[in-house]
Each structure stands twice: as C-alpha cells, then as structure tokens.
Amino acid sequence: MSEMLFECYNVPKIAYCVDGLASYYYNQESSNSSTLADGLIINIGQHTIHVIPVLDGGAVTNKSRRIKIGGHSMTKFLYRWLQLQYSQHSNSITLSRAEELIHNRIRIACEFQAELSEWTDTEYYEKNVLKVQLPYTAPVAVTVDPNVQRERRREAAKRLVLINARKREEKLIEDEAEVERLLELVEAMSEFTPCQPEYQHALEEAGVSSMDELKKRVATLQQKIRKTRNKLLQDSTAGVVADEQEEKEVPVAGPSSRAVATPPSDPAEAAEWLASQQREWSEIQLRRQARRSRRTEMAKRRTVASQERMRIISQLAKREKKDDNFGIRDEDWDVYKAINKEGGGSDSEEEEEKLQELEVVLKQHSPGFLAAAAGSADHDKPLTIAERYQLHLSTELIRTGELLFQPSMVGLEQGGLADTVEYVLKLFTAEEQQRLVNNVLVTGGPADMPGLITRIRAQLQAIRPFQSYFRVTKAKNTRLDAWHGCRAVSSQLLDQVGITRQQYDEHGGERVCEHFLGNKSWQCSAPEIVDDSKPSSADLQQQEMEVQQPTQEQEEQQEQQEQEQQDQQEPQERQEQQEQQEQQEQQEQQE
C-alpha cells in the first residue's frame, strides 16, 4: 500500500489506523485527542471478527483475538444453501442477491435452538416464511375467439374422418382382391382331388391346411368387407347431415353472455335450488381433481395405474402383426382410453363453461361457499408461473447469522463470538474485566443485523457473575464510523507519526509508526553488510585451523626426516664411543 501511494500518487505523508479502534474513538463519550477510554471492541468485518480490549488509554494487542469468519462467510453460506435447495434457479441465485438478503432480511436469533424448533409447526411456517420473487418472463396470453376454436376443432375432426375413411377404402380394396384370389383357388381346386399334388400346392399358396379352413377364411373376409362398406356409407351420410346442420347452426354465445340462472321466489325452493347448484359445482370439482390425481399417478412408476397401463401395452406388443394398423378398428379407441396418460380424458370445454356459470351464480347468491371451498383446496391448486419462481426462506433467516456464534456449521474449528469474548475476558483480572464490560462496542457492517445486540447481551449475561453490571452498545454508523474516526485525528497523526517519502526510501514500505489508533511496530534488526573483497571471519578461522592442523602428508615427511637424522647420528655416536674406549686403554697402559 505504501509503495502504491508514494510511487503512483506521490502523497506527502501516510498514517495507518486500525478500523475498530478508529470507530471506537469516534463513538466514545469523552473524546480525548491521544487516549482511548477503557472498554471492549467487537469489530465484525467482511472476512474476520476482532475482539480488542482497551485499557489505560490504548489497545492491549497481545490479548486481542481474531475469528476467521465475517460478512462474506455468511453471504457465501447462504448462496451455496440456496443453490442446492433451488438448483432449477441456479442462474438467478447470485452472490449479490445473497448479499442483499443478508443486509435486508437475515436476523440473529436470541435462542437459536428454541426458535429452530418452532419452524416445524405448519402455522408458524406459513405465518413467518419469507417469499422472495425471482425475475421471470411471463408468457404472452393469446386470446382466441371460442367460435374460431370450435371451427378449428371441427376441421381437425373432418380431416381425421377423411384419413380414416381413406385407410378403410385402401383396406377394403386389399380385402376384395384377397377374396377374389381365394375364390379362384377354390374354383381351381374343385377340379382336383385331395390326393393330387396340384391340390396341396393350392392349399400352400392360400396359407391354409384344409378346404374347410380356406372357406372359413373367405367367409371372414366377406363379412369384414360388408362391415367396412356399411361403415363408409354411415360416414358419408353423417358428413352430409353435419354439413346441413352447420348451415343452419346459430353461433352459441359464451358463458359470459348467457343468462344467469335466477333462484325461485319461494325461500324453501330457493334454498333447495342453491344446494343443487353447490352440489353440481362440487361434483365437477371432484371429477377434475380425480383426473389430476390420475395423471399424477400415471407419472409415477410403481403406482397401480401405471402398472396397469404397462400391462396393456405389453399385451399389445406381444401380438404378431404384419402391418401396424392400430386405430383403424373402433375397439382400439377403448384401449387408447385405458392407457392414455391423462386417465380417460381432460377437462372438456362444456364442463369448463358449466363451471363458470355455476361460479357466477354462487358468487352472487353464496359467496361464502366458494371462499370455504377455495381455502380447503389451496394445497391442490396448481402453482402459477410467478410462484414457480419464488424462494421460500424459513430457517435460513436465522441459520445464516448463527455462523457468527457457531463457526463449526461451516467446518471452521474455532470458537464463536461469545466463546472468544469469554476467553479474552479470562486473560484479565476481575477488576480489569469489569472495566472492559462497562463499555462494549459492537461495530462493523454486519453489526446492523437485527437481534445481534440482544444476542450479545444475553451471552454476556451468561458469562458474567450474577447481577453484575455491563453495557453493550452499537456504533452510530457501523459502516462509516471507522472513516469518521480517522478523519477526526488525521491532521494530528500525520503531523506526529506520519511516514514521509524520505522515511519510505530509507526504511521501505513496511515501515509503521506506533500511535494510539494503530498497530504495534515490530522493528527488525539491520541486515549485515558483507564485503566480498575481504575474507570473512569464518574464512580466517578456517585458515587458522588449517595452519594449526597439518595434513597427513606433512606428518609423514616429518617422520621420515627424523628417522634419517637418527640414522645419521648413530655412526657418529659409535665412533665417539670407540675413541673414548681407546683413550682409556692407553691411559691404563701408561699407568
């Protein structure tokens, strides 16, 4: 930081302050320019929490403690929680959205376990759950005239009738050709006896084993041809009648333009009439609900309905068919209705129109009946598009803030906020503890969370002796008070302990000057300057040791020299001894 400020911005002086101490200085009641009042600072930051005791005008840094959790930890926890719970909306759940929820919705529970158990109650959940609406794109509603829809369905039905009629005609032609071929074989076989090879060859060509079977097959085909011709005749007649009815048909008005049924004038008859209307409305709703439950069961794998459907499909698959002509016969429709996934049909238009008419009548004459029915059927009501894009926050509202007091919830092996405060207080004497708890200040951005001050007071009351006094307050502006405190003492600090460019060039960027709002400065010893041109003390000592300790070769040479000297001295000594002996003998002779 110092390098950037001096090198890039050319600032004249720099002074560093601890944000918690600056906020504490700005919030103390009797502001002194160079000292701090006794107290305990709980500074909750973005990544860490610091518990700083202040005694005798300054911070006791060697007894301060730090917890590696903060506002970012809560944001990341909530973000991952919602990502796992609502994986279908993972693109809409972002860190910025989770941070917004932290600032505006998350709170601290005074009794976490007790409040967590309350969320198991359905009524409490419905009353306190927070529904967050995610952005979504609503589909464009296309309104079509009912007459146009009816005309489209009629045209689709006509096309389907024509397709089926064409298929029947093609099948009729094939059956007639087959009957003619078989009749020719029967006529040809009448000229031969059963023992002749031509007779047997004709049976093989017809694909039968006897003449009776061949005649039975011809009769079956002739009967099928008659039924197909009758069906084609009925379809053509019905088509002509339908066209005549279309020409005479008068457009049917929608349910909104129909005349609303009026109750009889007699009170008894009116009550009976209203009960019949309610009963009819309930029956329609029951049928619709039965169809919805049927569709739900069909979607599941191991239900009775789905197993029955699979049984019918497997039986149809076992049939050996040369051509796939399922749907041509009228009885195939019954099989289709038995296995279709909607459970026998969907809500018809006539039923929907009738239901709307009944609701108009009941809203006018019995509004309480519809309100009670709607309240009882809320759980079966399908979700709207807006409800599908909602986040339901329940226990997350208190679970996220509990990380400050239980970091183990995210796998952090550290004590929580209350445990750390208790540990710091035990480092002081009883008198000093009382001086600290008399003024406990909570600062930092996450300190604005609702319920935090109440929770700290409850935890501190459990830590302190019975009926002892303590005071817990929150900073005036938890986010900006650190800046306000630095601004209040900026000129004083810069004049007294500010680091100049000359000091930066001389000592480097890690230079820190001590003051009452800053950290302690730990001076490092000056590095030893080594001159490569001069031998070091270690080299000199090594040379001395080499001088003092001769090598093995030098010792051998010295021993050889001593041996040679001894060899040279021995003859001289012998000669001297001989000379002495001769002199003694001469003296003895003279005597």
Coordinates of C-alpha atoms in Angstrom, one line a residue:
M1 CA 0.0 0.0 0.0
S2 CA 2.8 2.4 0.9
E3 CA 4.6 1.7 -2.3
M4 CA 1.5 2.4 -4.4
L5 CA 0.7 5.7 -2.5
F6 CA 4.2 7.1 -2.7
E7 CA 5.2 5.8 -6.1
C8 CA 1.9 6.3 -8.0
Y9 CA 0.2 9.1 -6.2
N10 CA 3.1 11.0 -4.7
V11 CA 1.4 11.6 -1.4
P12 CA 3.4 13.6 1.1
K13 CA 2.7 11.5 4.3
I14 CA 0.9 8.3 5.3
A15 CA -0.6 7.2 8.6
Y16 CA -2.3 3.8 9.2
C17 CA -5.1 3.1 11.7
V18 CA -7.0 0.0 12.9
D19 CA -10.6 0.4 11.8
G20 CA -12.1 -1.0 15.0
L21 CA -10.0 1.5 17.1
A22 CA -10.9 4.4 14.9
S23 CA -14.7 3.6 15.2
Y24 CA -14.3 3.2 19.0
Y25 CA -12.5 6.5 19.2
Y26 CA -15.3 8.3 17.3
N27 CA -18.1 6.7 19.4
Q28 CA -16.5 7.2 22.9
E29 CA -18.4 9.7 25.1
S30 CA -15.5 11.9 26.3
S31 CA -13.2 12.2 23.2
N32 CA -9.6 12.8 24.1
S33 CA -7.1 13.6 21.4
S34 CA -4.5 11.0 22.4
T35 CA -6.1 8.3 24.6
L36 CA -9.0 5.8 24.5
A37 CA -11.5 5.0 27.2
D38 CA -11.5 1.5 28.8
G39 CA -13.7 -0.9 27.0
L40 CA -14.1 -3.9 24.7
I41 CA -14.4 -3.7 20.9
I42 CA -16.2 -6.3 18.9
N43 CA -15.4 -5.4 15.3
I44 CA -17.3 -7.6 12.7
G45 CA -15.7 -7.2 9.3
Q46 CA -16.1 -8.7 5.9
H47 CA -13.8 -11.6 6.4
T48 CA -12.8 -11.6 10.1
I49 CA -14.1 -10.7 13.6
H50 CA -11.7 -8.9 16.1
V51 CA -12.2 -8.8 19.8
I52 CA -9.9 -5.9 21.1
P53 CA -9.6 -5.0 24.8
V54 CA -8.8 -1.4 25.5
L55 CA -7.2 -0.4 28.9
D56 CA -5.2 2.5 30.2
G57 CA -5.7 4.6 27.0
G58 CA -4.6 2.1 24.4
A59 CA -5.4 -1.3 22.9
V60 CA -4.0 -4.4 24.5
T61 CA -2.8 -6.0 21.3
N62 CA -1.2 -9.1 22.8
K63 CA -4.5 -10.2 24.3
S64 CA -6.7 -9.4 21.3
R65 CA -8.2 -12.3 19.3
R66 CA -9.4 -12.9 15.8
I67 CA -12.1 -15.2 14.3
K68 CA -11.8 -16.2 10.7
I69 CA -15.4 -15.5 9.8
G70 CA -17.4 -12.4 8.8
G71 CA -19.9 -11.0 6.4
H72 CA -18.6 -12.7 3.3
S73 CA -18.7 -16.1 5.1
M74 CA -22.4 -15.6 5.7
T75 CA -23.0 -14.5 2.1
K76 CA -21.2 -17.5 0.7
F77 CA -23.1 -19.8 3.1
L78 CA -26.5 -18.5 2.1
Y79 CA -25.5 -18.5 -1.6
R80 CA -24.5 -22.2 -1.6
W81 CA -27.5 -23.2 0.5
L82 CA -30.0 -21.6 -1.9
Q83 CA -28.1 -23.0 -4.9
L84 CA -28.5 -26.6 -3.6
Q85 CA -32.1 -26.1 -2.5
Y86 CA -33.3 -24.4 -5.7
S87 CA -31.0 -25.9 -8.3
Q88 CA -33.5 -25.1 -11.1
H89 CA -33.0 -21.4 -10.4
S90 CA -29.2 -21.5 -10.1
N91 CA -28.7 -18.8 -12.7
S92 CA -30.9 -16.4 -10.8
I93 CA -29.3 -17.0 -7.4
T94 CA -26.1 -14.9 -7.3
L95 CA -23.7 -13.7 -4.7
S96 CA -25.1 -10.2 -5.0
R97 CA -28.7 -11.4 -4.4
A98 CA -27.5 -13.4 -1.4
E99 CA -25.7 -10.3 0.0
E100 CA -28.8 -8.2 -0.4
L101 CA -30.8 -10.8 1.6
I102 CA -28.1 -10.7 4.3
H103 CA -28.4 -6.9 4.6
N104 CA -32.2 -6.7 4.5
R105 CA -33.7 -9.9 5.7
I106 CA -31.3 -12.1 7.8
R107 CA -31.5 -11.7 11.6
I108 CA -29.9 -13.2 14.7
A109 CA -32.0 -15.4 17.0
C110 CA -31.7 -14.9 20.7
E111 CA -32.4 -18.6 21.4
F112 CA -31.4 -20.4 18.2
Q113 CA -32.4 -24.0 19.1
A114 CA -35.8 -22.9 20.5
E115 CA -36.7 -20.8 17.5
L116 CA -35.4 -23.5 15.2
S117 CA -37.9 -26.0 16.6
E118 CA -40.8 -23.5 16.1
W119 CA -40.3 -23.8 12.3
T120 CA -41.6 -27.4 12.5
D121 CA -45.1 -26.0 13.2
T122 CA -47.0 -25.6 9.9
E123 CA -48.9 -22.5 11.1
Y124 CA -45.7 -20.8 12.3
Y125 CA -44.1 -21.6 8.9
E126 CA -47.0 -20.2 6.9
K127 CA -47.0 -17.0 9.0
N128 CA -43.3 -16.3 9.1
V129 CA -41.9 -17.7 5.8
L130 CA -40.3 -15.1 3.5
K131 CA -41.1 -15.5 -0.2
V132 CA -38.6 -13.9 -2.5
Q133 CA -39.8 -13.3 -6.1
L134 CA -37.2 -14.1 -8.8
P135 CA -37.4 -12.3 -12.2
Y136 CA -39.1 -14.3 -14.9
T137 CA -40.7 -13.8 -18.3
A138 CA -44.4 -14.2 -18.3
P139 CA -45.8 -16.0 -21.4
V140 CA -47.8 -13.9 -23.8
A141 CA -51.5 -14.7 -23.4
V142 CA -53.1 -15.3 -26.8
T143 CA -56.9 -14.9 -26.7
V144 CA -58.8 -16.8 -29.4
D145 CA -62.5 -16.5 -30.2
P146 CA -64.4 -19.6 -29.0
N147 CA -66.1 -19.8 -32.3
V148 CA -62.8 -19.9 -34.1
Q149 CA -61.6 -22.6 -31.7
R150 CA -64.7 -24.6 -32.3
E151 CA -64.3 -24.2 -36.1
R152 CA -60.7 -25.4 -35.8
R153 CA -61.7 -28.5 -33.9
R154 CA -64.4 -29.3 -36.4
E155 CA -61.9 -29.0 -39.3
A156 CA -59.5 -31.3 -37.4
A157 CA -62.3 -33.8 -36.9
K158 CA -63.2 -33.7 -40.6
R159 CA -59.5 -34.3 -41.6
L160 CA -59.4 -37.2 -39.1
V161 CA -62.6 -38.7 -40.6
L162 CA -61.2 -38.4 -44.1
I163 CA -57.9 -40.0 -43.2
N164 CA -59.7 -42.9 -41.5
A165 CA -62.1 -43.3 -44.5
R166 CA -59.2 -43.3 -46.9
K167 CA -57.5 -46.0 -44.8
R168 CA -60.7 -48.1 -44.8
E169 CA -61.1 -47.8 -48.6
E170 CA -57.5 -48.9 -49.1
K171 CA -58.0 -51.9 -46.8
L172 CA -61.3 -52.7 -48.5
I173 CA -59.6 -52.9 -51.9
E174 CA -57.0 -55.2 -50.5
D175 CA -59.6 -57.4 -48.8
E176 CA -61.6 -57.6 -52.1
A177 CA -58.6 -58.6 -54.1
E178 CA -57.7 -61.2 -51.5
V179 CA -61.3 -62.7 -51.6
E180 CA -61.2 -62.9 -55.4
R181 CA -57.8 -64.7 -55.3
L182 CA -59.1 -67.2 -52.7
L183 CA -62.3 -67.8 -54.7
E184 CA -60.3 -68.5 -57.8
L185 CA -58.2 -71.0 -55.8
V186 CA -61.4 -72.7 -54.5
E187 CA -62.8 -72.9 -58.1
A188 CA -59.5 -74.4 -59.4
M189 CA -59.2 -76.9 -56.5
S190 CA -62.6 -78.3 -57.4
E191 CA -61.1 -79.8 -60.5
F192 CA -58.6 -81.9 -58.5
T193 CA -58.8 -84.5 -55.8
P194 CA -57.1 -84.0 -52.4
C195 CA -54.5 -86.6 -53.3
Q196 CA -53.2 -84.8 -56.3
P197 CA -50.1 -82.5 -55.9
E198 CA -51.9 -79.5 -57.5
Y199 CA -54.5 -79.6 -54.7
Q200 CA -51.8 -79.5 -52.0
H201 CA -49.9 -76.8 -53.8
A202 CA -53.1 -74.6 -53.9
L203 CA -53.6 -75.0 -50.1
E204 CA -50.0 -74.0 -49.5
E205 CA -50.5 -70.9 -51.7
A206 CA -53.6 -70.0 -49.7
G207 CA -51.7 -70.5 -46.5
V208 CA -54.2 -73.0 -45.0
S209 CA -54.2 -76.7 -44.3
S210 CA -57.6 -77.8 -45.5
M211 CA -60.5 -76.8 -47.7
D212 CA -62.8 -76.0 -44.7
E213 CA -60.2 -73.6 -43.3
L214 CA -60.0 -71.9 -46.7
K215 CA -63.7 -71.5 -46.9
K216 CA -63.8 -70.1 -43.4
R217 CA -61.2 -67.6 -44.2
V218 CA -63.2 -66.5 -47.3
A219 CA -66.3 -66.1 -45.2
T220 CA -64.5 -64.0 -42.7
L221 CA -63.1 -61.7 -45.3
Q222 CA -66.5 -61.3 -47.0
Q223 CA -68.1 -60.4 -43.6
K224 CA -65.3 -57.8 -43.0
I225 CA -65.9 -56.3 -46.4
R226 CA -69.6 -55.9 -45.7
K227 CA -68.9 -54.1 -42.3
T228 CA -66.4 -51.8 -43.9
R229 CA -68.8 -50.8 -46.7
N230 CA -71.5 -50.1 -44.2
K231 CA -69.1 -48.0 -42.1
L232 CA -68.1 -46.0 -45.2
L233 CA -71.8 -45.5 -46.0
Q234 CA -72.6 -44.3 -42.5
D235 CA -69.6 -41.9 -42.5
S236 CA -70.7 -40.3 -45.8
T237 CA -74.3 -39.9 -44.6
A238 CA -73.2 -38.4 -41.3
G239 CA -70.9 -36.0 -43.2
V240 CA -73.9 -34.7 -45.3
V241 CA -76.1 -34.3 -42.2
A242 CA -73.3 -32.4 -40.4
D243 CA -72.9 -30.0 -43.3
E244 CA -76.6 -29.3 -43.3
Q245 CA -76.6 -28.7 -39.6
E246 CA -73.6 -26.3 -39.9
E247 CA -75.5 -24.2 -42.4
K248 CA -78.5 -24.0 -40.0
E249 CA -76.4 -23.7 -36.9
V250 CA -76.6 -20.5 -34.9
P251 CA -73.4 -19.3 -33.0
V252 CA -73.6 -20.2 -29.4
A253 CA -72.9 -17.4 -27.0
G254 CA -70.1 -17.7 -24.5
P255 CA -70.7 -18.2 -20.8
S256 CA -70.3 -14.5 -20.1
S257 CA -73.2 -13.6 -22.4
R258 CA -75.5 -16.4 -21.2
A259 CA -78.4 -15.5 -19.0
V260 CA -77.6 -16.2 -15.4
A261 CA -80.0 -18.6 -13.7
T262 CA -82.2 -17.0 -11.1
P263 CA -83.4 -18.7 -7.9
P264 CA -87.1 -19.4 -7.3
S265 CA -89.1 -16.8 -5.4
D266 CA -90.1 -19.4 -2.7
P267 CA -87.5 -19.4 0.1
A268 CA -87.6 -23.2 0.5
E269 CA -87.3 -23.8 -3.2
A270 CA -84.6 -21.2 -3.4
A271 CA -82.6 -23.0 -0.7
E272 CA -83.0 -26.3 -2.5
W273 CA -82.0 -24.8 -5.8
L274 CA -78.9 -23.2 -4.3
A275 CA -78.0 -26.6 -2.7
S276 CA -78.3 -28.3 -6.1
Q277 CA -76.0 -25.6 -7.6
Q278 CA -73.4 -26.1 -4.9
R279 CA -73.7 -29.9 -5.3
E280 CA -73.2 -29.7 -9.0
W281 CA -70.2 -27.4 -8.6
S282 CA -68.6 -29.8 -6.1
E283 CA -69.2 -32.8 -8.4
I284 CA -67.4 -31.0 -11.3
Q285 CA -64.5 -30.1 -9.0
L286 CA -64.3 -33.7 -7.7
R287 CA -64.1 -35.0 -11.3
R288 CA -61.4 -32.6 -12.2
Q289 CA -59.4 -33.4 -9.1
A290 CA -59.8 -37.2 -9.8
R291 CA -58.4 -36.6 -13.3
R292 CA -55.4 -34.6 -11.9
S293 CA -54.6 -37.3 -9.4
R294 CA -54.9 -39.9 -12.1
R295 CA -52.4 -38.0 -14.2
T296 CA -50.1 -37.7 -11.2
E297 CA -50.3 -41.5 -10.6
M298 CA -49.5 -42.2 -14.2
A299 CA -46.4 -40.1 -14.0
K300 CA -45.1 -42.3 -11.1
R301 CA -43.5 -45.6 -11.8
R302 CA -44.8 -48.0 -9.2
T303 CA -48.4 -47.0 -8.9
V304 CA -51.3 -49.4 -9.7
A305 CA -52.4 -47.2 -12.6
S306 CA -49.0 -47.0 -14.3
Q307 CA -48.5 -50.8 -13.8
E308 CA -51.9 -51.5 -15.4
R309 CA -51.0 -49.2 -18.4
M310 CA -47.7 -51.0 -18.9
R311 CA -49.5 -54.4 -18.7
I312 CA -51.9 -53.4 -21.5
I313 CA -49.0 -52.0 -23.6
S314 CA -47.0 -55.2 -23.2
Q315 CA -50.0 -57.3 -24.3
L316 CA -50.4 -55.2 -27.4
A317 CA -46.7 -55.6 -28.1
K318 CA -47.0 -59.4 -28.0
R319 CA -49.5 -59.5 -30.8
E320 CA -47.9 -60.6 -34.1
K321 CA -49.0 -58.2 -36.8
K322 CA -47.7 -57.8 -40.3
D323 CA -48.9 -54.2 -40.6
D324 CA -49.2 -51.5 -37.9
N325 CA -52.9 -50.8 -38.3
F326 CA -53.7 -50.0 -34.7
G327 CA -56.5 -47.3 -34.6
I328 CA -58.4 -48.5 -37.7
R329 CA -60.9 -50.6 -35.7
D330 CA -63.4 -48.9 -33.4
E331 CA -62.5 -51.1 -30.4
D332 CA -58.9 -49.7 -30.5
W333 CA -60.3 -46.5 -29.1
D334 CA -61.2 -48.2 -25.8
V335 CA -57.6 -49.5 -25.5
Y336 CA -56.3 -46.0 -26.1
K337 CA -58.6 -44.5 -23.4
A338 CA -57.3 -47.2 -21.0
I339 CA -53.6 -46.4 -21.4
N340 CA -53.5 -42.7 -22.2
K341 CA -51.6 -40.7 -19.6
E342 CA -54.5 -38.3 -18.8
G343 CA -56.5 -41.0 -17.3
G344 CA -59.5 -41.1 -19.6
G345 CA -59.6 -37.5 -21.0
S346 CA -59.0 -33.9 -20.0
D347 CA -61.3 -31.1 -18.9
S348 CA -63.8 -30.6 -21.6
E349 CA -64.9 -27.2 -22.9
E350 CA -68.5 -27.8 -21.9
E351 CA -67.5 -28.7 -18.4
E352 CA -65.4 -25.5 -18.1
E353 CA -68.3 -23.4 -19.4
K354 CA -70.7 -25.0 -16.9
L355 CA -68.3 -24.5 -14.1
Q356 CA -68.0 -20.8 -14.9
E357 CA -71.8 -20.4 -15.0
L358 CA -72.1 -22.1 -11.6
E359 CA -69.3 -19.8 -10.1
V360 CA -71.2 -16.7 -11.4
V361 CA -74.4 -17.9 -9.6
L362 CA -72.6 -18.9 -6.4
K363 CA -70.6 -15.7 -6.2
Q364 CA -73.9 -13.8 -6.3
H365 CA -76.0 -15.9 -4.0
S366 CA -73.5 -17.9 -1.9
P367 CA -70.0 -16.2 -1.8
G368 CA -69.1 -17.9 1.5
F369 CA -69.3 -21.4 -0.1
L370 CA -66.7 -20.5 -2.8
A371 CA -64.4 -18.9 -0.2
A372 CA -64.6 -22.0 2.1
A373 CA -64.0 -24.4 -0.9
A374 CA -61.1 -22.3 -2.1
G375 CA -59.5 -22.4 1.3
S376 CA -59.8 -26.1 1.6
A377 CA -58.4 -26.7 -1.9
D378 CA -55.4 -24.4 -1.7
H379 CA -52.9 -27.3 -1.3
D380 CA -54.3 -28.9 -4.5
K381 CA -54.2 -25.7 -6.5
P382 CA -51.5 -25.8 -9.2
L383 CA -48.7 -23.3 -8.9
T384 CA -48.7 -20.2 -11.1
I385 CA -45.7 -19.2 -13.1
A386 CA -44.8 -16.5 -10.6
E387 CA -45.0 -19.0 -7.7
R388 CA -42.6 -21.3 -9.5
Y389 CA -40.0 -18.5 -9.5
Q390 CA -40.1 -17.9 -5.7
L391 CA -37.6 -18.6 -3.0
H392 CA -39.1 -19.6 0.4
L393 CA -36.7 -18.6 3.2
S394 CA -37.6 -20.2 6.6
T395 CA -34.8 -21.5 8.8
E396 CA -32.3 -19.7 6.6
L397 CA -33.4 -16.4 8.2
I398 CA -31.7 -17.4 11.5
R399 CA -29.3 -20.1 10.4
T400 CA -27.1 -17.8 8.4
G401 CA -26.5 -15.3 11.2
E402 CA -25.8 -18.2 13.6
L403 CA -22.4 -18.6 11.9
L404 CA -21.0 -15.8 14.0
F405 CA -21.7 -17.8 17.1
Q406 CA -21.2 -21.3 15.7
P407 CA -18.4 -21.3 13.0
S408 CA -18.4 -25.1 13.2
M409 CA -21.5 -25.1 11.0
V410 CA -19.2 -24.4 8.0
G411 CA -16.4 -26.6 9.2
L412 CA -14.3 -24.0 10.9
E413 CA -12.6 -25.3 14.1
Q414 CA -12.8 -22.1 16.1
G415 CA -14.8 -20.7 18.9
G416 CA -17.7 -18.4 18.2
L417 CA -18.2 -14.8 19.1
A418 CA -19.4 -15.5 22.6
D419 CA -16.7 -18.0 23.3
T420 CA -14.0 -15.6 22.1
V421 CA -15.2 -12.8 24.3
E422 CA -15.3 -15.1 27.3
Y423 CA -11.7 -16.3 26.5
V424 CA -10.4 -12.7 26.2
L425 CA -12.0 -11.6 29.5
K426 CA -10.4 -14.5 31.3
L427 CA -7.0 -13.1 30.4
F428 CA -7.5 -10.2 32.8
T429 CA -8.2 -9.8 36.4
A430 CA -11.7 -9.4 37.9
E431 CA -11.2 -5.6 38.2
E432 CA -10.0 -5.3 34.6
Q433 CA -12.8 -7.4 33.4
Q434 CA -15.4 -5.1 35.0
R435 CA -13.6 -2.1 33.3
L436 CA -13.9 -3.8 30.0
V437 CA -17.5 -4.9 30.1
N438 CA -18.6 -1.5 31.3
N439 CA -18.2 -0.3 27.7
V440 CA -18.6 -3.0 25.0
L441 CA -18.9 -1.5 21.5
V442 CA -20.1 -3.5 18.5
T443 CA -19.0 -2.1 15.1
G444 CA -18.6 -3.2 11.5
G445 CA -21.1 -3.6 8.7
P446 CA -22.8 -6.9 9.8
A447 CA -23.4 -5.3 13.3
D448 CA -26.6 -3.8 11.8
M449 CA -28.2 -7.3 11.7
P450 CA -31.4 -7.3 13.8
G451 CA -31.1 -9.2 17.1
L452 CA -27.3 -9.1 17.2
I453 CA -27.0 -6.7 20.2
T454 CA -29.7 -8.6 22.1
R455 CA -27.9 -11.9 21.5
I456 CA -24.6 -10.5 22.7
R457 CA -26.2 -9.1 25.8
A458 CA -27.8 -12.5 26.6
Q459 CA -24.5 -14.3 26.0
L460 CA -22.5 -11.7 28.1
Q461 CA -25.1 -12.0 30.9
A462 CA -24.5 -15.8 31.0
I463 CA -20.7 -15.2 31.1
R464 CA -20.6 -12.5 33.8
P465 CA -21.3 -13.1 37.5
F466 CA -24.8 -12.9 38.8
Q467 CA -26.3 -9.3 38.8
S468 CA -23.1 -7.8 37.6
Y469 CA -23.2 -4.6 35.5
F470 CA -22.3 -4.4 31.8
R471 CA -23.2 -2.2 28.9
V472 CA -23.3 -3.2 25.2
T473 CA -23.8 -0.5 22.6
K474 CA -23.7 -0.4 18.8
A475 CA -21.8 2.2 16.8
K476 CA -23.6 5.2 15.5
N477 CA -22.9 4.2 11.9
T478 CA -21.4 0.8 11.8
R479 CA -20.1 1.1 8.2
L480 CA -18.7 4.7 8.2
D481 CA -17.6 5.3 11.8
A482 CA -14.1 4.0 11.2
W483 CA -13.7 6.6 8.4
H484 CA -15.1 9.3 10.7
G485 CA -12.6 8.4 13.4
C486 CA -9.7 8.6 11.1
R487 CA -10.8 11.9 9.7
A488 CA -11.1 13.3 13.2
V489 CA -7.4 12.6 14.0
S490 CA -5.9 12.7 10.5
S491 CA -4.1 16.0 10.9
Q492 CA -2.7 15.2 14.3
L493 CA -1.5 11.7 13.3
L494 CA 0.1 12.9 10.1
D495 CA 2.0 15.7 11.9
Q496 CA 3.2 13.4 14.7
V497 CA 3.6 9.9 13.3
G498 CA 3.1 10.3 9.6
I499 CA 5.6 8.4 7.3
T500 CA 7.3 10.7 4.8
R501 CA 8.7 9.8 1.4
Q502 CA 12.3 10.1 2.9
Q503 CA 11.4 7.5 5.6
Y504 CA 9.9 5.3 3.0
D505 CA 13.0 5.5 0.8
E506 CA 15.2 4.8 3.8
H507 CA 13.2 2.0 5.6
G508 CA 11.0 0.5 2.9
G509 CA 7.2 0.0 2.6
E510 CA 6.8 -2.0 5.8
R511 CA 7.7 1.0 8.0
V512 CA 4.9 1.6 10.6
C513 CA 4.9 4.3 13.3
E514 CA 3.1 3.5 16.6
H515 CA 0.2 5.6 17.8
F516 CA -2.9 5.0 19.9
L517 CA -5.1 4.1 17.0
G518 CA -2.6 1.8 15.2
N519 CA -0.8 -1.5 15.4
K520 CA 2.4 -2.2 17.3
S521 CA 5.6 -1.7 15.3
W522 CA 8.0 -4.7 15.5
Q523 CA 11.5 -3.5 14.5
C524 CA 13.7 -5.9 12.6
S525 CA 17.5 -6.0 13.1
A526 CA 19.5 -4.3 10.3
P527 CA 21.0 -6.7 7.8
E528 CA 24.7 -7.4 8.0
I529 CA 26.7 -5.9 5.0
V530 CA 29.2 -8.4 3.6
D531 CA 32.3 -7.2 1.6
D532 CA 33.2 -9.8 -0.9
S533 CA 36.7 -8.3 -1.3
K534 CA 37.7 -9.1 2.3
P535 CA 37.7 -12.6 3.8
S536 CA 35.1 -13.2 6.4
S537 CA 35.7 -14.3 9.9
A538 CA 34.7 -17.8 9.1
D539 CA 37.3 -17.9 6.3
L540 CA 40.0 -16.6 8.6
Q541 CA 39.1 -19.2 11.3
Q542 CA 39.3 -22.0 8.7
Q543 CA 42.7 -20.8 7.6
E544 CA 43.9 -20.8 11.2
M545 CA 42.6 -24.3 11.7
E546 CA 44.4 -25.4 8.5
V547 CA 47.7 -23.9 9.8
Q548 CA 47.2 -25.4 13.2
Q549 CA 46.3 -28.9 11.9
P550 CA 49.0 -30.2 9.5
T551 CA 48.0 -32.6 6.8
Q552 CA 48.8 -36.3 6.9
E553 CA 51.4 -36.0 4.2
Q554 CA 53.3 -33.3 6.1
E555 CA 53.4 -35.6 9.2
E556 CA 54.8 -38.5 7.2
Q557 CA 57.5 -36.3 5.7
Q558 CA 58.5 -35.0 9.1
E559 CA 58.8 -38.6 10.5
Q560 CA 61.0 -39.6 7.6
Q561 CA 63.3 -36.6 8.2
E562 CA 63.6 -37.5 11.9
Q563 CA 64.4 -41.1 11.0
E564 CA 67.1 -40.1 8.6
Q565 CA 68.6 -37.8 11.3
Q566 CA 68.6 -40.7 13.7
D567 CA 70.3 -42.9 11.2
Q568 CA 73.0 -40.3 10.6
Q569 CA 73.6 -39.7 14.3
E570 CA 74.1 -43.5 15.2
P571 CA 77.5 -44.0 13.4
Q572 CA 78.9 -40.8 14.9
E573 CA 77.9 -41.9 18.4
R574 CA 79.6 -45.4 17.8
Q575 CA 82.8 -43.7 16.6
E576 CA 82.9 -41.4 19.6
Q577 CA 82.4 -44.4 22.0
Q578 CA 85.3 -46.3 20.3
E579 CA 87.6 -43.3 20.6
Q580 CA 86.8 -43.0 24.3
Q581 CA 87.5 -46.7 24.9
E582 CA 90.9 -46.4 23.1
Q583 CA 91.9 -43.4 25.2
Q584 CA 91.0 -45.3 28.4
E585 CA 93.1 -48.3 27.4
Q586 CA 96.1 -46.0 26.6
Q587 CA 95.9 -44.4 30.0
E588 CA 95.8 -47.8 31.7
Q589 CA 98.9 -49.0 29.8
Q590 CA 100.8 -45.8 30.8
E591 CA 100.0 -46.4 34.4

